[in-house]
Amino acid sequence: MNTLRHILTLFLFAAPALAQAAGDGTVDPAAMQPPKPPSELGKFQPLLGYWEGSGVASDPGHPDTKWTATAWYHKVLDGFFVQEDAAITLEGMKETLLFRSFLGYDGLRKEYVVLSIGNNHTAHRAIAHWDGKSMVTASSQVNGGKLEVERWTTTVTDKKSMDILGMKAVGAGKFFAHVRGSYTRKGDEPPKVSAADAAHAFMVKAGAEMDKLKGFAGTFDFKGGMWMDAKQPEMPIRGRSITTAIYGGTVLETECRGDPSPMGTYKAWGALAWSPSSKCYVSLWVDNMGEASLEHGWFVDKQKLVFTAAKPSMGGTPSVMRSVVSLDDKGVLTQHRVHTIVGTGAAFQCFKLDYTKR
């Protein structure tokens, strides 16, 4: 669930080292310094800037379709992620495909990641691999009752040129070149988006599942607390989140900012969408501490939504979290409670938030 509680990723697993630094089992505020972006992020440096591209999209038995596109890569969240804003126009199609992605490095899992949303029901987290100058990602989904597998390769050939290749296989069929094209770097920033571009912000309509989440949209003040373990005192937290329905209401996008603390000012981006293929809600979250998470959620009744997640700790110990999000009788977000289990330990409440809509 998209909230400040993802800051727990660092607090929960850095707590022993911080306590040792204090020498008495408590957390030393002087040791709580803001983390720095990992050096691995240098891999994304050649992508930075504004690009314009073109190419063809292919499907067996159909003529090729020409496309044009733009892509803007820029650093966000204090340099912990590279945000990509892409727009793709297919010949003969009125709507423009829009995607927003966050490229980063997951320090807990030791892997490059790409988290993406789009106006075509895209909401996923993919592992990225580097093969020389090429970034490679893969994904799969069920479409029309058949499994589709895609592999995407992005290769920066020089400072101003970039090639992409999307390979696809349907069912038991062979892989074929689904998308081919090249980009040219035009500068550091894009021109302003026109009103005509903004008018085509979605391709698919929001269904009944997203209608249930209308009360998540708006500006909320939040306050609460978190615990690094069952024996530690509560650490108070406060902040504000702004959630907006985008892509015709198919995605809820959140910008979150915590009040200043010894760790600095917490900043995050999140997205919440319904996945038709997974038949559940998908929550994506990235922040200025390097968190890059995906959670799945379901309604257990009309006023409670439950999300689950599992991840390794900094020392390799597995952990699981369960988030319970509560709504009032009008469907407005009111509170959030999280319990966690680390290793073989007992479950304990690690996080709570109460929301007030402005």
Tab-separated table of C-alpha atoms in Angstrom:
chain	number	residue	atom	x	y	z
A	1	MET	CA	0.000	0.000	0.000
A	2	ASN	CA	1.389	3.397	-1.026
A	3	THR	CA	2.367	5.175	2.194
A	4	LEU	CA	5.314	6.376	4.213
A	5	ARG	CA	5.602	3.002	5.935
A	6	HIS	CA	8.101	1.843	3.304
A	7	ILE	CA	10.648	3.848	5.252
A	8	LEU	CA	10.566	0.777	7.525
A	9	THR	CA	12.694	-1.060	5.002
A	10	LEU	CA	15.661	0.913	6.241
A	11	PHE	CA	14.666	1.336	9.897
A	12	LEU	CA	13.762	-2.307	10.537
A	13	PHE	CA	16.953	-3.733	9.140
A	14	ALA	CA	19.412	-0.978	10.048
A	15	ALA	CA	18.248	-0.852	13.672
A	16	PRO	CA	20.854	-3.288	15.104
A	17	ALA	CA	23.748	-1.297	13.628
A	18	LEU	CA	22.292	1.991	14.838
A	19	ALA	CA	21.762	0.601	18.317
A	20	GLN	CA	25.326	-0.680	18.426
A	21	ALA	CA	26.557	2.766	17.434
A	22	ALA	CA	24.744	4.217	20.453
A	23	GLY	CA	26.230	1.555	22.737
A	24	ASP	CA	23.179	1.150	24.995
A	25	GLY	CA	20.646	-0.625	22.784
A	26	THR	CA	18.885	2.578	21.760
A	27	VAL	CA	19.030	4.303	18.402
A	28	ASP	CA	21.606	7.082	18.199
A	29	PRO	CA	20.134	10.014	16.200
A	30	ALA	CA	23.656	11.027	15.164
A	31	ALA	CA	24.000	7.685	13.361
A	32	MET	CA	20.767	8.239	11.435
A	33	GLN	CA	22.175	9.910	8.344
A	34	PRO	CA	20.308	10.026	5.027
A	35	PRO	CA	21.447	7.210	2.726
A	36	LYS	CA	23.264	8.006	-0.495
A	37	PRO	CA	22.372	6.683	-3.967
A	38	PRO	CA	24.357	3.517	-4.749
A	39	SER	CA	27.152	3.619	-7.295
A	40	GLU	CA	25.313	0.987	-9.362
A	41	LEU	CA	22.972	3.731	-10.593
A	42	GLY	CA	25.780	4.959	-12.830
A	43	LYS	CA	24.644	2.328	-15.342
A	44	PHE	CA	21.657	4.547	-16.191
A	45	GLN	CA	23.741	7.667	-16.849
A	46	PRO	CA	23.858	7.214	-20.672
A	47	LEU	CA	20.038	7.183	-20.781
A	48	LEU	CA	19.584	10.644	-19.257
A	49	GLY	CA	18.013	13.284	-21.475
A	50	TYR	CA	15.169	13.780	-23.931
A	51	TRP	CA	14.939	11.384	-26.882
A	52	GLU	CA	12.832	11.154	-30.046
A	53	GLY	CA	12.456	7.878	-31.909
A	54	SER	CA	10.670	5.912	-34.609
A	55	GLY	CA	10.328	2.358	-35.824
A	56	VAL	CA	7.892	-0.432	-36.668
A	57	ALA	CA	5.671	-2.798	-34.679
A	58	SER	CA	5.060	-6.276	-36.109
A	59	ASP	CA	2.623	-9.141	-35.606
A	60	PRO	CA	2.654	-12.342	-37.676
A	61	GLY	CA	0.061	-12.245	-40.430
A	62	HIS	CA	-0.363	-8.460	-40.279
A	63	PRO	CA	1.454	-5.595	-42.034
A	64	ASP	CA	3.994	-3.625	-40.015
A	65	THR	CA	2.759	-0.533	-38.177
A	66	LYS	CA	4.960	2.548	-38.033
A	67	TRP	CA	5.387	4.370	-34.742
A	68	THR	CA	6.973	7.532	-33.397
A	69	ALA	CA	7.885	8.158	-29.781
A	70	THR	CA	9.461	10.433	-27.213
A	71	ALA	CA	11.195	9.488	-23.972
A	72	TRP	CA	12.552	11.664	-21.179
A	73	TYR	CA	14.927	10.169	-18.610
A	74	HIS	CA	15.727	12.314	-15.559
A	75	LYS	CA	16.857	11.774	-11.969
A	76	VAL	CA	14.268	11.991	-9.169
A	77	LEU	CA	13.904	11.218	-5.448
A	78	ASP	CA	17.284	12.674	-4.501
A	79	GLY	CA	19.006	10.718	-7.243
A	80	PHE	CA	17.842	7.252	-6.154
A	81	PHE	CA	15.839	6.673	-9.338
A	82	VAL	CA	15.733	7.653	-12.985
A	83	GLN	CA	12.204	8.480	-14.105
A	84	GLU	CA	11.217	7.781	-17.696
A	85	ASP	CA	8.194	9.491	-19.248
A	86	ALA	CA	7.440	7.929	-22.622
A	87	ALA	CA	4.789	8.602	-25.273
A	88	ILE	CA	4.285	6.325	-28.288
A	89	THR	CA	2.040	7.075	-31.265
A	90	LEU	CA	1.113	4.204	-33.575
A	91	GLU	CA	0.154	4.931	-37.169
A	92	GLY	CA	-3.623	4.842	-37.538
A	93	MET	CA	-4.315	4.909	-33.789
A	94	LYS	CA	-6.001	7.950	-32.257
A	95	GLU	CA	-4.770	7.403	-28.699
A	96	THR	CA	-1.190	7.808	-27.582
A	97	LEU	CA	0.421	5.123	-25.443
A	98	LEU	CA	1.789	6.716	-22.272
A	99	PHE	CA	4.182	5.110	-19.799
A	100	ARG	CA	5.901	6.264	-16.621
A	101	SER	CA	8.757	4.136	-15.323
A	102	PHE	CA	11.275	4.297	-12.495
A	103	LEU	CA	14.679	2.712	-13.016
A	104	GLY	CA	16.771	1.955	-9.954
A	105	TYR	CA	18.840	-0.490	-7.947
A	106	ASP	CA	17.323	-2.630	-5.189
A	107	GLY	CA	20.061	-2.847	-2.563
A	108	LEU	CA	18.296	-5.563	-0.543
A	109	ARG	CA	17.884	-7.929	-3.482
A	110	LYS	CA	21.060	-6.753	-5.256
A	111	GLU	CA	19.299	-6.259	-8.581
A	112	TYR	CA	18.398	-3.540	-11.066
A	113	VAL	CA	14.675	-2.873	-11.281
A	114	VAL	CA	12.138	-1.082	-13.474
A	115	LEU	CA	8.706	-0.194	-12.068
A	116	SER	CA	6.191	0.941	-14.695
A	117	ILE	CA	2.647	2.172	-15.151
A	118	GLY	CA	0.818	2.925	-18.395
A	119	ASN	CA	-2.515	3.946	-19.827
A	120	ASN	CA	-3.077	0.391	-21.123
A	121	HIS	CA	-3.447	-1.349	-17.720
A	122	THR	CA	0.328	-1.642	-17.268
A	123	ALA	CA	1.446	-1.812	-13.617
A	124	HIS	CA	4.413	-4.050	-12.926
A	125	ARG	CA	7.904	-4.435	-11.495
A	126	ALA	CA	10.598	-6.030	-13.661
A	127	ILE	CA	14.178	-7.073	-13.001
A	128	ALA	CA	16.676	-5.416	-15.343
A	129	HIS	CA	19.952	-6.992	-16.432
A	130	TRP	CA	22.898	-5.291	-18.096
A	131	ASP	CA	24.644	-7.050	-20.967
A	132	GLY	CA	27.425	-4.691	-21.983
A	133	LYS	CA	25.723	-1.444	-23.035
A	134	SER	CA	22.315	-3.120	-23.286
A	135	MET	CA	19.623	-3.099	-20.600
A	136	VAL	CA	17.424	-6.204	-20.823
A	137	THR	CA	14.023	-6.730	-19.174
A	138	ALA	CA	11.403	-9.453	-19.541
A	139	SER	CA	7.730	-9.799	-18.655
A	140	SER	CA	4.814	-12.161	-19.161
A	141	GLN	CA	1.038	-11.936	-19.093
A	142	VAL	CA	-2.057	-13.869	-20.147
A	143	ASN	CA	-3.881	-12.179	-23.012
A	144	GLY	CA	-6.918	-13.707	-24.687
A	145	GLY	CA	-6.304	-16.978	-22.864
A	146	LYS	CA	-2.739	-17.327	-24.126
A	147	LEU	CA	0.544	-16.680	-22.352
A	148	GLU	CA	2.576	-13.845	-23.863
A	149	VAL	CA	6.275	-13.440	-23.061
A	150	GLU	CA	8.234	-10.313	-23.992
A	151	ARG	CA	11.923	-9.429	-23.817
A	152	TRP	CA	13.000	-5.812	-24.285
A	153	THR	CA	16.539	-4.670	-25.063
A	154	THR	CA	17.616	-1.018	-24.862
A	155	THR	CA	21.087	-0.279	-26.212
A	156	VAL	CA	22.776	3.134	-26.070
A	157	THR	CA	25.149	3.006	-29.027
A	158	ASP	CA	26.700	6.438	-28.427
A	159	LYS	CA	25.916	9.717	-26.645
A	160	LYS	CA	23.121	10.592	-29.084
A	161	SER	CA	21.835	7.233	-30.352
A	162	MET	CA	19.784	4.455	-28.776
A	163	ASP	CA	18.243	1.285	-30.256
A	164	ILE	CA	15.366	-0.790	-28.894
A	165	LEU	CA	14.211	-4.301	-29.727
A	166	GLY	CA	11.146	-6.041	-28.336
A	167	MET	CA	10.920	-9.806	-28.869
A	168	LYS	CA	7.606	-11.579	-28.248
A	169	ALA	CA	6.263	-15.131	-28.101
A	170	VAL	CA	2.593	-16.143	-27.866
A	171	GLY	CA	1.671	-19.520	-26.405
A	172	ALA	CA	4.011	-22.211	-27.726
A	173	GLY	CA	4.945	-20.085	-30.736
A	174	LYS	CA	8.408	-18.896	-31.632
A	175	PHE	CA	9.797	-15.501	-30.641
A	176	PHE	CA	9.510	-12.762	-33.249
A	177	ALA	CA	10.633	-9.136	-33.470
A	178	HIS	CA	7.575	-7.343	-32.108
A	179	VAL	CA	9.002	-3.807	-31.896
A	180	ARG	CA	12.097	-2.376	-33.584
A	181	GLY	CA	13.344	1.179	-33.617
A	182	SER	CA	15.941	3.784	-32.764
A	183	TYR	CA	16.077	7.054	-30.819
A	184	THR	CA	18.117	10.236	-31.136
A	185	ARG	CA	18.975	12.361	-28.103
A	186	LYS	CA	17.616	15.896	-28.577
A	187	GLY	CA	18.633	17.573	-25.331
A	188	ASP	CA	18.303	17.471	-21.567
A	189	GLU	CA	14.599	18.297	-21.235
A	190	PRO	CA	11.479	17.879	-23.407
A	191	PRO	CA	9.343	20.617	-24.913
A	192	LYS	CA	6.086	21.401	-23.122
A	193	VAL	CA	3.258	18.879	-23.526
A	194	SER	CA	0.491	20.246	-25.741
A	195	ALA	CA	-3.199	20.264	-24.814
A	196	ALA	CA	-3.825	17.807	-27.658
A	197	ASP	CA	-1.368	15.320	-26.142
A	198	ALA	CA	-2.946	15.668	-22.710
A	199	ALA	CA	-6.406	14.958	-24.155
A	200	HIS	CA	-5.354	11.406	-25.042
A	201	ALA	CA	-4.237	10.506	-21.543
A	202	PHE	CA	-5.965	7.121	-21.440
A	203	MET	CA	-6.796	4.204	-23.719
A	204	VAL	CA	-8.898	1.933	-21.502
A	205	LYS	CA	-11.706	2.802	-19.122
A	206	ALA	CA	-11.502	2.372	-15.371
A	207	GLY	CA	-13.661	-0.518	-14.181
A	208	ALA	CA	-15.667	-1.144	-11.044
A	209	GLU	CA	-12.519	-2.205	-9.176
A	210	MET	CA	-10.978	1.270	-9.438
A	211	ASP	CA	-14.317	2.917	-8.629
A	212	LYS	CA	-13.987	1.347	-5.173
A	213	LEU	CA	-10.791	3.368	-4.628
A	214	LYS	CA	-12.157	6.821	-5.463
A	215	GLY	CA	-11.863	7.764	-1.786
A	216	PHE	CA	-8.078	7.395	-2.009
A	217	ALA	CA	-7.812	10.468	-4.248
A	218	GLY	CA	-7.113	13.848	-2.673
A	219	THR	CA	-4.708	15.500	-0.255
A	220	PHE	CA	-4.253	13.830	3.120
A	221	ASP	CA	-2.351	14.779	6.248
A	222	PHE	CA	-1.166	11.716	8.118
A	223	LYS	CA	0.331	11.005	11.508
A	224	GLY	CA	1.194	7.856	13.356
A	225	GLY	CA	4.154	5.819	14.455
A	226	MET	CA	6.440	2.925	13.662
A	227	TRP	CA	8.400	0.336	15.593
A	228	MET	CA	11.692	-1.258	14.559
A	229	ASP	CA	10.860	-4.284	16.704
A	230	ALA	CA	8.419	-5.209	19.443
A	231	LYS	CA	10.770	-3.955	22.198
A	232	GLN	CA	11.624	-0.559	20.726
A	233	PRO	CA	9.634	2.576	21.595
A	234	GLU	CA	7.309	4.115	19.041
A	235	MET	CA	8.884	6.546	16.591
A	236	PRO	CA	6.327	9.236	15.623
A	237	ILE	CA	5.891	10.129	11.958
A	238	ARG	CA	3.907	12.825	10.168
A	239	GLY	CA	3.539	14.059	6.623
A	240	ARG	CA	1.290	14.671	3.662
A	241	SER	CA	0.329	12.654	0.596
A	242	ILE	CA	-1.368	13.777	-2.602
A	243	THR	CA	-3.116	11.113	-4.677
A	244	THR	CA	-4.440	11.824	-8.170
A	245	ALA	CA	-6.414	9.670	-10.597
A	246	ILE	CA	-4.584	9.515	-13.946
A	247	TYR	CA	-4.981	7.678	-17.254
A	248	GLY	CA	-8.764	7.970	-17.110
A	249	GLY	CA	-8.871	6.711	-13.532
A	250	THR	CA	-7.102	3.422	-14.278
A	251	VAL	CA	-4.185	4.420	-12.021
A	252	LEU	CA	-3.988	6.313	-8.732
A	253	GLU	CA	-0.660	8.156	-8.522
A	254	THR	CA	0.679	9.298	-5.141
A	255	GLU	CA	3.337	11.806	-4.163
A	256	CYS	CA	4.323	11.540	-0.512
A	257	ARG	CA	6.478	13.769	1.668
A	258	GLY	CA	7.242	13.267	5.335
A	259	ASP	CA	8.038	15.950	7.866
A	260	PRO	CA	11.780	16.623	8.340
A	261	SER	CA	13.552	14.103	10.599
A	262	PRO	CA	17.130	13.117	11.579
A	263	MET	CA	17.125	10.957	8.438
A	264	GLY	CA	16.201	13.947	6.283
A	265	THR	CA	12.921	14.566	4.454
A	266	TYR	CA	11.266	11.403	3.219
A	267	LYS	CA	10.028	11.574	-0.409
A	268	ALA	CA	8.218	8.902	-2.367
A	269	TRP	CA	6.154	8.102	-5.442
A	270	GLY	CA	3.511	5.411	-5.591
A	271	ALA	CA	0.902	3.988	-7.926
A	272	LEU	CA	-2.148	1.827	-7.311
A	273	ALA	CA	-3.946	0.012	-10.128
A	274	TRP	CA	-6.110	-2.999	-10.869
A	275	SER	CA	-4.415	-5.851	-12.731
A	276	PRO	CA	-6.902	-7.699	-14.975
A	277	SER	CA	-4.428	-10.546	-15.510
A	278	SER	CA	-3.595	-11.034	-11.797
A	279	LYS	CA	-7.157	-10.194	-10.689
A	280	CYS	CA	-5.929	-8.095	-7.776
A	281	TYR	CA	-4.699	-4.598	-6.968
A	282	VAL	CA	-1.052	-3.819	-7.667
A	283	SER	CA	0.788	-1.243	-5.579
A	284	LEU	CA	4.136	0.169	-6.717
A	285	TRP	CA	6.376	2.292	-4.495
A	286	VAL	CA	9.771	3.996	-4.871
A	287	ASP	CA	11.421	6.444	-2.487
A	288	ASN	CA	14.551	8.412	-1.652
A	289	MET	CA	15.896	5.538	0.424
A	290	GLY	CA	16.069	3.174	-2.521
A	291	GLU	CA	12.870	1.234	-1.842
A	292	ALA	CA	11.437	-0.351	-5.013
A	293	SER	CA	8.505	-2.517	-4.018
A	294	LEU	CA	5.471	-4.232	-5.453
A	295	GLU	CA	2.538	-5.418	-3.339
A	296	HIS	CA	-0.699	-7.216	-4.155
A	297	GLY	CA	-3.992	-6.327	-2.497
A	298	TRP	CA	-7.593	-7.475	-2.171
A	299	PHE	CA	-10.762	-6.191	-0.515
A	300	VAL	CA	-11.800	-8.426	2.391
A	301	ASP	CA	-14.971	-6.380	2.934
A	302	LYS	CA	-16.340	-3.048	1.704
A	303	GLN	CA	-14.198	-1.005	4.093
A	304	LYS	CA	-10.983	-3.011	4.430
A	305	LEU	CA	-8.264	-3.649	1.877
A	306	VAL	CA	-5.381	-6.032	2.631
A	307	PHE	CA	-1.942	-5.933	0.971
A	308	THR	CA	0.884	-8.442	1.392
A	309	ALA	CA	4.601	-8.325	0.609
A	310	ALA	CA	7.739	-10.372	1.225
A	311	LYS	CA	11.360	-9.289	0.979
A	312	PRO	CA	14.817	-10.096	2.346
A	313	SER	CA	16.344	-8.063	5.140
A	314	MET	CA	19.705	-6.332	4.888
A	315	GLY	CA	21.289	-9.400	6.475
A	316	GLY	CA	19.423	-11.836	4.242
A	317	THR	CA	16.722	-12.812	6.752
A	318	PRO	CA	13.316	-13.156	5.060
A	319	SER	CA	10.465	-10.926	6.194
A	320	VAL	CA	6.775	-10.578	5.412
A	321	MET	CA	4.371	-7.688	5.915
A	322	ARG	CA	0.590	-7.464	6.006
A	323	SER	CA	-1.053	-4.073	5.541
A	324	VAL	CA	-4.686	-3.421	6.464
A	325	VAL	CA	-6.113	-0.240	4.947
A	326	SER	CA	-9.425	1.030	6.337
A	327	LEU	CA	-12.019	3.247	4.661
A	328	ASP	CA	-14.987	5.078	6.155
A	329	ASP	CA	-18.600	4.465	5.095
A	330	LYS	CA	-18.080	6.866	2.165
A	331	GLY	CA	-14.995	5.013	0.938
A	332	VAL	CA	-12.509	7.665	2.101
A	333	LEU	CA	-9.097	6.531	3.340
A	334	THR	CA	-8.920	6.726	7.164
A	335	GLN	CA	-6.165	4.505	8.574
A	336	HIS	CA	-3.409	2.026	7.845
A	337	ARG	CA	-1.988	-0.688	10.098
A	338	VAL	CA	0.966	-2.971	9.329
A	339	HIS	CA	2.232	-6.111	11.051
A	340	THR	CA	5.483	-7.822	10.136
A	341	ILE	CA	7.390	-11.048	10.779
A	342	VAL	CA	11.183	-11.089	10.488
A	343	GLY	CA	12.792	-14.510	10.255
A	344	THR	CA	11.319	-16.897	12.831
A	345	GLY	CA	10.231	-14.098	15.171
A	346	ALA	CA	6.690	-13.399	16.264
A	347	ALA	CA	4.468	-10.978	14.378
A	348	PHE	CA	4.327	-7.439	15.752
A	349	GLN	CA	2.758	-4.142	14.743
A	350	CYS	CA	5.462	-2.123	13.036
A	351	PHE	CA	3.488	0.758	11.613
A	352	LYS	CA	0.301	2.765	12.002
A	353	LEU	CA	-1.090	5.823	10.258
A	354	ASP	CA	-4.269	7.862	10.624
A	355	TYR	CA	-5.364	10.054	7.717
A	356	THR	CA	-7.209	13.365	7.647
A	357	LYS	CA	-8.450	14.527	4.264
A	358	ARG	CA	-7.866	18.206	3.597
